[in-house]
Amino acid sequence: MTPALLNIIFLIVAAAVGYGVGLLDRRVTAGAKEKKQEKEEILAYEKVTAQLAAEQSRVEQLTRQLSEQQQALSELSALQEAAPKNEHTALQVLVGPDMRWFVEVDGQRVSPEALSAEQRQRLVAIIVQVRPWIDAKAAPPPVAAARPAPPVRPAPPAPAAPPQPGAPRINPLRGFRSMMENDAKKKEVVPALSIIALIDEILQYKLLSSPLAGKAIKLEEGPAGEVLVHVGPDRYPGLDSVPDPQIQAIIREAIAEFNQRQ
């Protein structure tokens, strides 16, 4: 072989080796890049997965808290519906624009003509309960100080007529005044019975033939005019506070009978 041919062969071999080394380097570099990109994608996927898991856990916690709050609200609503109402309107008086008066007993409008026995009994019981407000004395209004009036001289007494001999002296004004004083004394001596005392008399008569006679039931008027119910050693303020329904029933019967007598 000639030296020129050898040089050409050497150049060809060198070029082939360089091309192969370049291909190998390119392949190795591409593989490294792919591995790096794959690793980055894996890390990003794991990060997103962790974030999704955290958000899902937070959503589950919020859902659980919301469910607990809804359950608590449901229980509270159930308790409020099951609990008895302690207050209600027993008596309401309304005045219309034409100055007509209307009465509602326990939320039901009643009229004097169509008032049933039960409604009349309930109305009497309500009036007995509100008697302390009716009998209460209001404070007198303030009165402005007036200037003292000038003194008035008493008129001289008229000369009395000389008594006639043999005729007794009778003063009709004095006799009328004495009658009025005696009537006033009689009214003071004999006190008027209250409504509660009259109802208690009817109640005591009913208790004689009732199985409740041995419980010593008695109605009494309190210091402010309120109704006090005595059952043995116990005392209850008002009819509705008596726990025994039989005692309430017989007292209501006494009220109804009192109302029928009026």
CSV table of N, CA, C and O in Angstrom, one decimal, residues 1 10 14-15 20 23 27 33-34 40 45 47 68 71 79 90 110 150 173 178-180 190 198 206 208 216:
chain,number,residue,atom,x,y,z
A,1,MET,N,0.8,-1.2,0.0
A,1,MET,CA,0.0,0.0,0.0
A,1,MET,C,0.9,1.2,0.0
A,1,MET,O,1.9,1.3,0.7
A,10,PHE,N,-6.7,5.7,7.4
A,10,PHE,CA,-6.6,6.2,8.7
A,10,PHE,C,-7.6,7.3,9.0
A,10,PHE,O,-8.3,7.3,10.1
A,14,ALA,N,-10.6,7.0,11.7
A,14,ALA,CA,-10.7,8.0,12.7
A,14,ALA,C,-12.1,8.7,12.7
A,14,ALA,O,-12.7,9.0,13.7
A,15,ALA,N,-12.5,9.0,11.4
A,15,ALA,CA,-13.9,9.6,11.3
A,15,ALA,C,-15.0,8.7,11.9
A,15,ALA,O,-15.9,9.1,12.6
A,20,GLY,N,-18.7,7.3,16.0
A,20,GLY,CA,-19.3,6.4,17.0
A,20,GLY,C,-19.2,6.9,18.4
A,20,GLY,O,-20.1,6.7,19.2
A,23,LEU,N,-21.9,9.4,18.7
A,23,LEU,CA,-23.2,8.8,18.9
A,23,LEU,C,-23.4,8.2,20.4
A,23,LEU,O,-24.4,8.3,21.0
A,27,ARG,N,-26.0,9.4,23.1
A,27,ARG,CA,-27.0,8.5,23.7
A,27,ARG,C,-26.9,8.5,25.2
A,27,ARG,O,-27.9,8.5,25.9
A,33,LYS,N,-30.4,12.7,30.6
A,33,LYS,CA,-31.5,13.7,30.7
A,33,LYS,C,-32.8,13.1,30.9
A,33,LYS,O,-33.7,13.6,31.7
A,34,GLU,N,-33.1,12.0,30.2
A,34,GLU,CA,-34.3,11.3,30.4
A,34,GLU,C,-34.5,10.8,31.9
A,34,GLU,O,-35.6,10.9,32.5
A,40,GLU,N,-37.5,14.0,38.1
A,40,GLU,CA,-38.3,15.3,38.4
A,40,GLU,C,-39.8,15.1,38.3
A,40,GLU,O,-40.5,15.6,39.1
A,45,TYR,N,-44.9,14.4,40.9
A,45,TYR,CA,-46.1,13.6,41.1
A,45,TYR,C,-46.3,13.3,42.6
A,45,TYR,O,-47.4,13.4,43.1
A,47,LYS,N,-45.2,15.1,45.0
A,47,LYS,CA,-45.6,16.3,45.7
A,47,LYS,C,-47.1,16.6,45.5
A,47,LYS,O,-47.8,17.0,46.5
A,68,GLU,N,-71.1,17.3,62.7
A,68,GLU,CA,-71.3,17.4,64.2
A,68,GLU,C,-72.2,18.6,64.5
A,68,GLU,O,-73.0,18.5,65.4
A,71,GLN,N,-75.7,17.9,63.6
A,71,GLN,CA,-76.3,17.0,64.6
A,71,GLN,C,-76.7,17.7,65.9
A,71,GLN,O,-77.7,17.5,66.5
A,79,LEU,N,-84.9,19.3,71.4
A,79,LEU,CA,-85.1,19.6,72.8
A,79,LEU,C,-86.1,20.8,72.9
A,79,LEU,O,-86.9,20.8,73.8
A,90,ALA,N,-102.8,34.0,78.4
A,90,ALA,CA,-104.0,33.4,78.9
A,90,ALA,C,-105.2,34.3,78.6
A,90,ALA,O,-106.3,33.8,78.3
A,110,VAL,N,-113.6,34.9,72.2
A,110,VAL,CA,-114.9,34.5,72.8
A,110,VAL,C,-115.8,35.7,72.8
A,110,VAL,O,-115.4,36.9,72.8
A,150,PRO,N,-107.4,82.1,103.7
A,150,PRO,CA,-107.6,82.9,104.9
A,150,PRO,C,-108.5,82.3,105.9
A,150,PRO,O,-109.5,81.6,105.5
A,173,LEU,N,-132.1,65.5,112.7
A,173,LEU,CA,-130.8,65.3,112.1
A,173,LEU,C,-129.9,64.5,113.0
A,173,LEU,O,-129.1,63.6,112.4
A,178,SER,N,-127.2,59.2,113.9
A,178,SER,CA,-127.0,58.0,114.7
A,178,SER,C,-127.3,56.8,113.9
A,178,SER,O,-126.6,55.8,114.1
A,179,MET,N,-128.3,56.8,113.1
A,179,MET,CA,-128.6,55.6,112.2
A,179,MET,C,-127.5,55.3,111.3
A,179,MET,O,-127.1,54.2,111.1
A,180,MET,N,-126.9,56.4,110.7
A,180,MET,CA,-125.8,56.2,109.7
A,180,MET,C,-124.6,55.6,110.4
A,180,MET,O,-123.9,54.7,109.9
A,190,VAL,N,-119.1,43.2,110.4
A,190,VAL,CA,-119.3,42.1,109.5
A,190,VAL,C,-118.5,42.3,108.3
A,190,VAL,O,-118.9,43.0,107.4
A,198,LEU,N,-115.4,32.7,99.1
A,198,LEU,CA,-116.6,32.1,98.7
A,198,LEU,C,-116.4,30.8,97.9
A,198,LEU,O,-117.1,29.8,98.0
A,206,LYS,N,-117.7,20.4,98.7
A,206,LYS,CA,-117.5,19.3,97.7
A,206,LYS,C,-116.5,18.3,98.3
A,206,LYS,O,-116.6,17.1,98.0
A,208,LEU,N,-116.4,17.1,101.2
A,208,LEU,CA,-117.0,16.2,102.2
A,208,LEU,C,-117.4,14.9,101.6
A,208,LEU,O,-117.3,13.9,102.2
A,216,ALA,N,-106.8,17.8,103.4
A,216,ALA,CA,-106.8,19.1,104.0
A,216,ALA,C,-106.5,20.2,102.9
A,216,ALA,O,-105.5,20.9,103.0
